[in-house]
Coordinates of C-alpha atoms and ligand atoms in Angstrom, one line a residue:
X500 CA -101.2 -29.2 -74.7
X501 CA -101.8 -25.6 -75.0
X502 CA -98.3 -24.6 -73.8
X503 CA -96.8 -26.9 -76.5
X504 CA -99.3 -25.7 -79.6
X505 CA -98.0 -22.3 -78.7
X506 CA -94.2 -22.9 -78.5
X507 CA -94.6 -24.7 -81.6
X508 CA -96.1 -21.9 -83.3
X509 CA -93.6 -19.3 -82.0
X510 CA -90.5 -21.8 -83.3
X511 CA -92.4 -22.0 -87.0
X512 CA -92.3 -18.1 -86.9
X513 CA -96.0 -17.8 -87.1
X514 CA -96.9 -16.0 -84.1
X515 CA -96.6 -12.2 -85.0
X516 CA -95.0 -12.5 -87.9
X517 CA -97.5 -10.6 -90.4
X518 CA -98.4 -12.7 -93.9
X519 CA -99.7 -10.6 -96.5
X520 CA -102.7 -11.8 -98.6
X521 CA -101.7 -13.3 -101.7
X522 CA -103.5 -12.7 -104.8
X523 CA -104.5 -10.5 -107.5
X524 CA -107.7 -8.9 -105.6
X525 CA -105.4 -8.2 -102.2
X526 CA -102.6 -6.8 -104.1
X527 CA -104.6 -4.1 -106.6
X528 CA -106.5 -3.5 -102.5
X529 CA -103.2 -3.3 -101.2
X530 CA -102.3 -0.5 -104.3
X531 CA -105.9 1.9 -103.6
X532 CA -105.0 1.8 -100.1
X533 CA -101.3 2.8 -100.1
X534 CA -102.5 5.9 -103.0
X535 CA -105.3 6.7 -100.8
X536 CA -102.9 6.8 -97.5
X537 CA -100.4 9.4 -100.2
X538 CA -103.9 11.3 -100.9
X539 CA -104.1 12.2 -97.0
X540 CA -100.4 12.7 -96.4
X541 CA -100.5 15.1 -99.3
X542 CA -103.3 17.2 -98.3
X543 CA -101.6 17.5 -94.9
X544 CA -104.1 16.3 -92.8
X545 CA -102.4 13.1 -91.6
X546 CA -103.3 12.7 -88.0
X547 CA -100.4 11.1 -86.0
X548 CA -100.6 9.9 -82.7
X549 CA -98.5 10.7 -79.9
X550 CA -97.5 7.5 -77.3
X551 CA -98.3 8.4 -73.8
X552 CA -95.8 6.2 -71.4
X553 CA -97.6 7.2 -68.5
X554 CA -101.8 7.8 -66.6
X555 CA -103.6 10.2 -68.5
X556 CA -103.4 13.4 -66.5
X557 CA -101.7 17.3 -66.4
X558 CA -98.6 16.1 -66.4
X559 CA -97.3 13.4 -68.8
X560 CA -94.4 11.2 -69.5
X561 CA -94.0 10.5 -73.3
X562 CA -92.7 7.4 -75.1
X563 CA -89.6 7.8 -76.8
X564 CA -88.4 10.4 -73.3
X565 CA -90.7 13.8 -73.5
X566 CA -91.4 13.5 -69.4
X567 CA -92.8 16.1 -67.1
X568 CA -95.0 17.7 -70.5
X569 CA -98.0 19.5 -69.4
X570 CA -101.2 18.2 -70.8
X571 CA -103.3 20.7 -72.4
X572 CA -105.6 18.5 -74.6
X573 CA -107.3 16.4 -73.3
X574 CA -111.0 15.7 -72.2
X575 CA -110.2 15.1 -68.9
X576 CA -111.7 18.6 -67.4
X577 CA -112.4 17.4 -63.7
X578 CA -108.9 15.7 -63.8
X579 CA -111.2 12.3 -62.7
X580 CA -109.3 9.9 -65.0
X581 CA -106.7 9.5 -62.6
X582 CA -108.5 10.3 -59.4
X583 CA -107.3 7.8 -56.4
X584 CA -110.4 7.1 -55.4
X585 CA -111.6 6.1 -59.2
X586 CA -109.4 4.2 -60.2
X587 CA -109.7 2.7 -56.1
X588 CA -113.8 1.8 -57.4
X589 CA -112.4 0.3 -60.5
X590 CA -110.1 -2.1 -58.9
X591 CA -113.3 -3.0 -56.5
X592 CA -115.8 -3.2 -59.3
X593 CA -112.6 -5.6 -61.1
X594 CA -112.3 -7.8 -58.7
X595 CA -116.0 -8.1 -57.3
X596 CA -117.8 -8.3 -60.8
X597 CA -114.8 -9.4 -62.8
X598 CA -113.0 -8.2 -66.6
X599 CA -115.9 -8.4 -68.0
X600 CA -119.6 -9.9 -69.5
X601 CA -119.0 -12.0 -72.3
X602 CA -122.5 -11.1 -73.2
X603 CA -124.8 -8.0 -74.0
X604 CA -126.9 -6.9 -71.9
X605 CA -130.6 -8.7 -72.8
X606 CA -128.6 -12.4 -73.2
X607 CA -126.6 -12.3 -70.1
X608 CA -124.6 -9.3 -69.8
X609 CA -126.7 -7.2 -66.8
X610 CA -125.1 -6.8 -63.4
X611 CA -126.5 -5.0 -60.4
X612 CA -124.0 -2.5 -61.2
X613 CA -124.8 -1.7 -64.6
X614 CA -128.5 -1.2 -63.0
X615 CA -127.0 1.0 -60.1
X616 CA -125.1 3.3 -62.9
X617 CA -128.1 3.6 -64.6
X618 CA -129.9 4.6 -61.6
X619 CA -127.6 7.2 -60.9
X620 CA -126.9 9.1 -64.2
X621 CA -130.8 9.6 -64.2
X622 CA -130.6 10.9 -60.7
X623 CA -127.8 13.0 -61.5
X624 CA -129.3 14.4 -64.6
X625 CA -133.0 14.5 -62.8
X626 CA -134.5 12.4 -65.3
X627 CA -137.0 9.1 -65.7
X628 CA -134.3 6.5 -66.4
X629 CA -130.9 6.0 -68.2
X630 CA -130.0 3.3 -70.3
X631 CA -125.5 2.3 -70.7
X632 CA -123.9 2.2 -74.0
X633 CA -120.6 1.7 -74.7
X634 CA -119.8 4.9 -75.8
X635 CA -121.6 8.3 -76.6
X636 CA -120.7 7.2 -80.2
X637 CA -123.0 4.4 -79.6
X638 CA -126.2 6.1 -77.8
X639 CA -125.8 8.9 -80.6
X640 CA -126.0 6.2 -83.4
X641 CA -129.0 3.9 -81.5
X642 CA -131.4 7.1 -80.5
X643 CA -132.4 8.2 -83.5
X644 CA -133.5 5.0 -85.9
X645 CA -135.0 3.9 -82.5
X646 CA -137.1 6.8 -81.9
X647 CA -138.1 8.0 -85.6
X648 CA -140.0 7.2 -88.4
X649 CA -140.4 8.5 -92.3
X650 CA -143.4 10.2 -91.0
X651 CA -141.2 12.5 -88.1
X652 CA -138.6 14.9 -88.7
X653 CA -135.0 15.6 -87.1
X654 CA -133.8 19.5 -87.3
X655 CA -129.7 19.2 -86.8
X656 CA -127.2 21.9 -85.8
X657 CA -124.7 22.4 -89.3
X658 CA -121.7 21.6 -86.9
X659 CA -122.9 18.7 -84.9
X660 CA -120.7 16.2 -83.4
X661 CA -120.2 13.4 -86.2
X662 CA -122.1 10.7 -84.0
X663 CA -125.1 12.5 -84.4
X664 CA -125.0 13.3 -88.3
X665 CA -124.2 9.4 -88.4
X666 CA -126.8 8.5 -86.3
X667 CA -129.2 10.6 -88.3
X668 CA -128.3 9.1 -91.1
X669 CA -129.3 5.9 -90.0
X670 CA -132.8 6.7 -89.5
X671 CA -135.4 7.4 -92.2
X672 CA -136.8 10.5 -90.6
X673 CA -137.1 14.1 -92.5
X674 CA -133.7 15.9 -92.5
X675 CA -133.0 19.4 -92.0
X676 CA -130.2 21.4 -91.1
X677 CA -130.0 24.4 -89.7
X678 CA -126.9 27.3 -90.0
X679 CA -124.6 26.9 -87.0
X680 CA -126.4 27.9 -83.5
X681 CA -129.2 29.9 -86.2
X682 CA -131.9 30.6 -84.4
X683 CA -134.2 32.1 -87.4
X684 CA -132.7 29.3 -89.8
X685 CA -134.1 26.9 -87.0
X686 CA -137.3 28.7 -87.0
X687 CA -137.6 28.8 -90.9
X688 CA -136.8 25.1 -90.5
X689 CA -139.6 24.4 -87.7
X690 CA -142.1 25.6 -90.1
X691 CA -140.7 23.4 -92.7
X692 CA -141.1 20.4 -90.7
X693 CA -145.0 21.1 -89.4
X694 CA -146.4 18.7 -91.9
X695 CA -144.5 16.3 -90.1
X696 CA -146.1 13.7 -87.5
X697 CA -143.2 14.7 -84.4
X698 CA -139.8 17.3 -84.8
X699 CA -136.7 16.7 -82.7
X700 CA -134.4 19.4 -82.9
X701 CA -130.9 17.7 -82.1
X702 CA -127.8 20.2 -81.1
X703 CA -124.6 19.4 -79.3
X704 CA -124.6 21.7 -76.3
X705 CA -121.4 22.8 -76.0
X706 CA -119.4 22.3 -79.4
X707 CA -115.8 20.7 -78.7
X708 CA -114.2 22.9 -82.3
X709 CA -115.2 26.5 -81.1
X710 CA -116.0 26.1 -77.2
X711 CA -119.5 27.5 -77.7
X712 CA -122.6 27.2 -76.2
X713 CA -125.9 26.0 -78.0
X714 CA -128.6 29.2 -77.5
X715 CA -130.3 26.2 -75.9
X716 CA -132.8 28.6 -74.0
X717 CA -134.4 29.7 -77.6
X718 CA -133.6 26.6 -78.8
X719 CA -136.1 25.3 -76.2
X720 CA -138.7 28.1 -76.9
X721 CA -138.9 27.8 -80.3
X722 CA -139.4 24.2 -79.6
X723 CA -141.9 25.0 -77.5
X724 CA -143.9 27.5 -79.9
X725 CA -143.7 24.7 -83.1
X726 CA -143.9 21.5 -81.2
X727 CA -140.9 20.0 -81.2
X728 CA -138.8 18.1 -78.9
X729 CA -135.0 19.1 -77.9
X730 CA -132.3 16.4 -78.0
X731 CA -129.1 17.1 -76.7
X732 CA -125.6 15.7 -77.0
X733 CA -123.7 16.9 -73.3
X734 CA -120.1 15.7 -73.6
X735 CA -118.5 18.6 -73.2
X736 CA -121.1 20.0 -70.6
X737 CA -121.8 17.0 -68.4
X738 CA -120.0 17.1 -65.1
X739 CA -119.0 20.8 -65.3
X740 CA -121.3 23.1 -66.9
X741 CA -124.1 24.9 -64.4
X742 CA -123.9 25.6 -61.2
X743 CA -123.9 22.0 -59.4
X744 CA -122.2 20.7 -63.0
X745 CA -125.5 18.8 -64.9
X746 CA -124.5 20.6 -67.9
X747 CA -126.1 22.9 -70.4
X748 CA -129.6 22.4 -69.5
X749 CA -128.9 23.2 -66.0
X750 CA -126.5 26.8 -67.3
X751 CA -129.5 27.9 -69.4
X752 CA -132.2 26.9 -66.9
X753 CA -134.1 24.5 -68.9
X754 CA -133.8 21.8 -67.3
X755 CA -137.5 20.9 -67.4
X756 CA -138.0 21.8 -71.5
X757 CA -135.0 19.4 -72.8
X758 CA -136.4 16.1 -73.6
X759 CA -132.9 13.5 -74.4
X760 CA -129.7 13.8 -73.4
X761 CA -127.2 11.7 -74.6
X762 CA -123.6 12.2 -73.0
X763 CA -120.0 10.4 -72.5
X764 CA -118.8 8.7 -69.5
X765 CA -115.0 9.0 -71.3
X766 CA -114.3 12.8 -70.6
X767 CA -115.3 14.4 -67.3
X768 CA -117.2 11.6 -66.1
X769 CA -114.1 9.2 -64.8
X770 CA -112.7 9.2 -68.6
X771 CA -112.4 5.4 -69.1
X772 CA -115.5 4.9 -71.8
X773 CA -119.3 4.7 -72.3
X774 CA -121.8 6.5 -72.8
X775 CA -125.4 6.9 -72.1
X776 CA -128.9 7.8 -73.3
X777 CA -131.6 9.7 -70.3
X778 CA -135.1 11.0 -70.7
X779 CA -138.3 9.6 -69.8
X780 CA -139.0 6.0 -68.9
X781 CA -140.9 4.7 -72.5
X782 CA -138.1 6.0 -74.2
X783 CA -135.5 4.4 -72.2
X784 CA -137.7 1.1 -72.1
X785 CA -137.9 0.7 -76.2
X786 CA -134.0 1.9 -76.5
X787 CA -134.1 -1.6 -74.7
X788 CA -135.7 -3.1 -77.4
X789 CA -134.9 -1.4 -80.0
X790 CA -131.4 0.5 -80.0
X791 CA -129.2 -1.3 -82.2
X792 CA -125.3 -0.6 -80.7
X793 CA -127.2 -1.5 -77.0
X794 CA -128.6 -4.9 -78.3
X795 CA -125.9 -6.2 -80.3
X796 CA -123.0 -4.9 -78.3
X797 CA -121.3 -6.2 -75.3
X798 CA -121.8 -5.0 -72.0
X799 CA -119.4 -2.2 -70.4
X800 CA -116.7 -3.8 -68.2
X801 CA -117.2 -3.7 -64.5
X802 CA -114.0 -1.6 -63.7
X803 CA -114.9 1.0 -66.4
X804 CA -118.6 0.9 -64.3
X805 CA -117.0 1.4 -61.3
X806 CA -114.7 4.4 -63.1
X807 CA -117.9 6.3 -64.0
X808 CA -120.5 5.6 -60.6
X809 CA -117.6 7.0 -58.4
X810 CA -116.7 9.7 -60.5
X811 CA -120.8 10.8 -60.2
X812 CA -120.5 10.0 -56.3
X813 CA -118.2 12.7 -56.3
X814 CA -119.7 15.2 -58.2
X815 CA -122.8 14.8 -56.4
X816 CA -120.8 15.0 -52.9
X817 CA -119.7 19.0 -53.9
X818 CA -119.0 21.0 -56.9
X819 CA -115.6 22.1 -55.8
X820 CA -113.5 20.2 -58.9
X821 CA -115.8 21.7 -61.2
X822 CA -115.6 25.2 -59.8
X823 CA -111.9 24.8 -59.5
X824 CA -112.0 23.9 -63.1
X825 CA -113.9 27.2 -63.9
X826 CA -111.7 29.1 -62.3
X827 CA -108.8 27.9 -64.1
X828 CA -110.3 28.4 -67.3
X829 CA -111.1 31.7 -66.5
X830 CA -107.2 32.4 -65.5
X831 CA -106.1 31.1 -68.7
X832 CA -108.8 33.2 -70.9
X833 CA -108.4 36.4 -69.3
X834 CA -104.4 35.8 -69.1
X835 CA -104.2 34.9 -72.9
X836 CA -106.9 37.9 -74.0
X837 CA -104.4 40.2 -71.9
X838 CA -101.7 38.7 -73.7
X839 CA -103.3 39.9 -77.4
X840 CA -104.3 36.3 -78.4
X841 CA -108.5 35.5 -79.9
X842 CA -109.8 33.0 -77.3
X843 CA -113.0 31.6 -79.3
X844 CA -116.0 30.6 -77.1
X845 CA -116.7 31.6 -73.6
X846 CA -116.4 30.4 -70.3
X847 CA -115.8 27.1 -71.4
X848 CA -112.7 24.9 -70.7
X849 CA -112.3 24.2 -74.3
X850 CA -110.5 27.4 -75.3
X851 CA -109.5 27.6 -79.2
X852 CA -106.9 30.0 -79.6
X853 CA -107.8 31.7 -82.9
X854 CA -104.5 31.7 -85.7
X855 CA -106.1 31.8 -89.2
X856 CA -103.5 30.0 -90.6
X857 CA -102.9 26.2 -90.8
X858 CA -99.1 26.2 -90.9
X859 CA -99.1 28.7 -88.1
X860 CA -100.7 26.8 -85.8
X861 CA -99.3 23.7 -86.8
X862 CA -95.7 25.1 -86.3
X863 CA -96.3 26.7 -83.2
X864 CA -98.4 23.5 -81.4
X865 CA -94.6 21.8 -82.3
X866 CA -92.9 24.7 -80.7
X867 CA -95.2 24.9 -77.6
X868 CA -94.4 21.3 -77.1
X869 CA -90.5 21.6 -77.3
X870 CA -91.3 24.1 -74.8
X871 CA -93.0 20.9 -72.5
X872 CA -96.5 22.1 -73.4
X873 CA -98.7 19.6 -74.7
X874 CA -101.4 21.4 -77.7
X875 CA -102.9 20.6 -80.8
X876 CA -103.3 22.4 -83.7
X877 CA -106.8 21.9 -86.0
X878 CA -106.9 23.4 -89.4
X879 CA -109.2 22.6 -92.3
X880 CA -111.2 20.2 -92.7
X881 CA -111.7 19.7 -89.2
X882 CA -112.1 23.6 -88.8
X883 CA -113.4 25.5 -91.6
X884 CA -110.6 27.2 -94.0
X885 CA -109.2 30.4 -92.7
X886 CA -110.3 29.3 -89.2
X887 CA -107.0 27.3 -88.2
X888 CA -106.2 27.2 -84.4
X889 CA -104.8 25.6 -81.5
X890 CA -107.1 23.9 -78.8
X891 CA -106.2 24.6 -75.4
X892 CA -108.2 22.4 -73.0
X893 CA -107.7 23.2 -69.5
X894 CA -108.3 20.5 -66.3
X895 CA -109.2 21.3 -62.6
X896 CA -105.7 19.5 -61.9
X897 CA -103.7 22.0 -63.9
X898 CA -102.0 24.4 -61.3
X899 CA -102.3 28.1 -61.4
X900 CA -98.4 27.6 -62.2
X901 CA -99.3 25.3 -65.1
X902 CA -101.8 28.2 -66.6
X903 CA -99.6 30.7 -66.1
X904 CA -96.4 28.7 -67.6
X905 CA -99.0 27.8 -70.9
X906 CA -100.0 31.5 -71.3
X907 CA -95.9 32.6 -71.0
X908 CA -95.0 30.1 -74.0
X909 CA -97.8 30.9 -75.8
X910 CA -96.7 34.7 -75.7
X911 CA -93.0 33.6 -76.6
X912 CA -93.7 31.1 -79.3
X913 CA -96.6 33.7 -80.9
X914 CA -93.8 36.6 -80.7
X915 CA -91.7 34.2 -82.5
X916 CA -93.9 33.0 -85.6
X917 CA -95.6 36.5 -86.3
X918 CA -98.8 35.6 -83.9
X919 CA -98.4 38.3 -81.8
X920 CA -97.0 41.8 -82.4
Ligands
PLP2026 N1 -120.4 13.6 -79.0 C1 -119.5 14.6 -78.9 C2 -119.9 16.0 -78.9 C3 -118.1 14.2 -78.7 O1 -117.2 15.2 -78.6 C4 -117.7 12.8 -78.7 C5 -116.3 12.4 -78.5 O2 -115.4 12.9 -79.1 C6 -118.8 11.9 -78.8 C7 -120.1 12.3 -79.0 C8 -118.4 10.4 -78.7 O3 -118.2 10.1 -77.4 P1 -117.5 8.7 -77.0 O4 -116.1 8.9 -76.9 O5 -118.1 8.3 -75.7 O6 -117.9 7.7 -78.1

């Protein structure tokens, strides 16, 4: 019966074949659309997206016959997302648990792995409890509406990752925001915010544009001195950052003074998806009941479970990966300072190499990658004007060889456009 419905529809041309609205609203839709598409080609910020043919990884086959490219932007810093031995847990966790819950998580979407992951990330992170989301997108737009009223106040870094200026939106708390990593704008802010019943200052702690670090140790004593509690957003910290890789709480030694941590398990953390909220138990408990993206969204997928617990098993087994990592980036850094290029940030995988101009490093990510490196260039209004560069994000899987072969076409396509003397 089923078999037949669907020939029949394939025969009549209506499976896949696209039919366009009719009528006079979808057509004058159709019209805004297509002129608002023009706007965004003409501003030059059109963001095309390049077909990978092949696992996510350092080295990567194309679509369309770019093969053997090194990878150089991706969030995959431990090189997890295509570790044996995760993607071995996901085929487990597939065919034990199955594709997937049909269900959130308080109807009838809980499985004793979800409960195990949960377990984990708080042990990992030394904290009270954890609670699964399906992305950090998700935990950074349920925290804050959950946690805050009209009568309490958020304090928010200017550069913040978008999830959290969204997420702030959505609640009806105080808003301030401070200057970029400001430490006396924050305090000027702090006082602000004393008439208010409870302040959370909320910073990314490393910040994916510029590869910096949050001053989280003042951050944490000028919470300290006005009251206020420290949220912070760990993607590009978790897994690597500090010395057994917990992230910037653990760098900065405040482990113990950092209230909320929200983080990904879709970069260093296996890299399939989900994210996560940890902090102390009440919290966790009313996320429960109260988080909107955990309550009305499905449960994460058993193999993308499995992805993320092994990935933590391994990282709590040795920090080797995410020393190897460090010592990369460090290669790459020093090799590209020596070489006369700005390398924004420091210490951190995420290394922006400074070009001013937006055609510059637009050109030169497209000459890097006829040259099989894989780059991207970010110019306004990603970056701020004037502040155009190309992100080079380096992976404990890169080879010294890979490094070195990035810094030498870097130098030769720099030379070339005027980049480099
Ligand atoms: N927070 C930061 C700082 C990020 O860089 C990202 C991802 O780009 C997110 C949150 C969202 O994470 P996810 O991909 O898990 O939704």
């Amino acid at each position: 019966m089923w078999r037949v419905a669907a020939v029949r529809g394939l025969r009549g041309g209506g499976a896949g074949a696209p039919r366009a609205a009719s009528g006079a609203a979808a057509a004058q839709l159709r019209r805004r659309l297509e002129s608002e598409l023009e706007d965004i080609r003409g501003a030059g910020t059109w963001k095309s997206e390049r077909v990978i043919a092949s696992r996510q990884g350092p080295h990567l086959h194309l679509a369309g016959g770019g093969a053997g490219i090194i990878n150089f932007c991706a969030n995959n810093y431990l090189g997890l997302s295509s570790h044996p031995e995760v993607i071995r847990a996901a085929v487990e966790a597939l065919e034990k648990f199955g594709a997937g819950l049909s269900s959130v998580r308080f109807i009838c979407g809980t499985q004793s792995i979800h409960k195990d992951l949960e377990e984990k990330i708080a042990r990992f992170h030394q904290r009270e409890d954890a609670i699964l989301y399906a992305s950090c997108f998700d935990a950074n737009a349920g925290i804050f509406e959950a946690l805050l009223t009209p009568e309490d106040a958020v304090l928010s870094d200017e550069l913040n990752h978008a999830s959290i200026i969204d997420g702030i939106r959505l609640c009806k708390a105080n808003k301030y925001r401070y200057k970029h990593m400001d430490m006396q704008d924050l305090e000027a802010k702090l006082k602000e915010a004393q008439k208010h019943r409870l302040r959370l200052v909320a910073t990314d702690g490393a910040f994916s544009m510029d590869g910096d670090i949050a001053p989280l140790r003042e951050i944490c004593q000028l919470a300290q001195k006005y009251d206020a509690l420290v949220f912070i957003d760990e993607c590009h910290a978790t897994g690597f950052l500090g010395p057994s890789g917990r992230g910037t709480d653990e760098l900065l030694g405040v482990m113990d003074k950092v209230t909320i941590i929200n983080s990904t398990l879709g970069k260093a953390l296996g890299g399939a998806a989900g994210g996560y909220t940890t902090g102390p138990k009440p919290l966790i408990d009313l996320l429960r009941q109260r988080s909107r993206p955990y309550l009305f969204s499905n449960s994460l997928p058993p193999a993308v479970v499995g992805c993320a617990s092994k990935a933590l098993d391994l990282l709590m087994e040795s920090n080797a990966i995410a020393q190897s990592m460090a010592a990369k980036t460090q290669r790459f850094r020093s090799k590209m300072a020596a070489a006369g290029f700005t390398i924004s940030g420091k210490d951190h995988p995420i290394c922006p190499v400074m070009l001013g101009d937006a055609r510059l490093a637009s050109v030169m990510a497209e000459d890097m990658l006829n040259r099989g490196i894989y780059v991207i260039g970010f110019s306004y209004p990603v970056v701020p004007k004037g502040k155009a560069r190309i992100r080079v994000q380096i992976s404990a899987v890169h080879s010294d060889e890979d490094i070195d072969r990035c810094v030498e076409a870097f130098t030769e396509v720099g030379r070339k456009h005027g980049a480099l003397s």
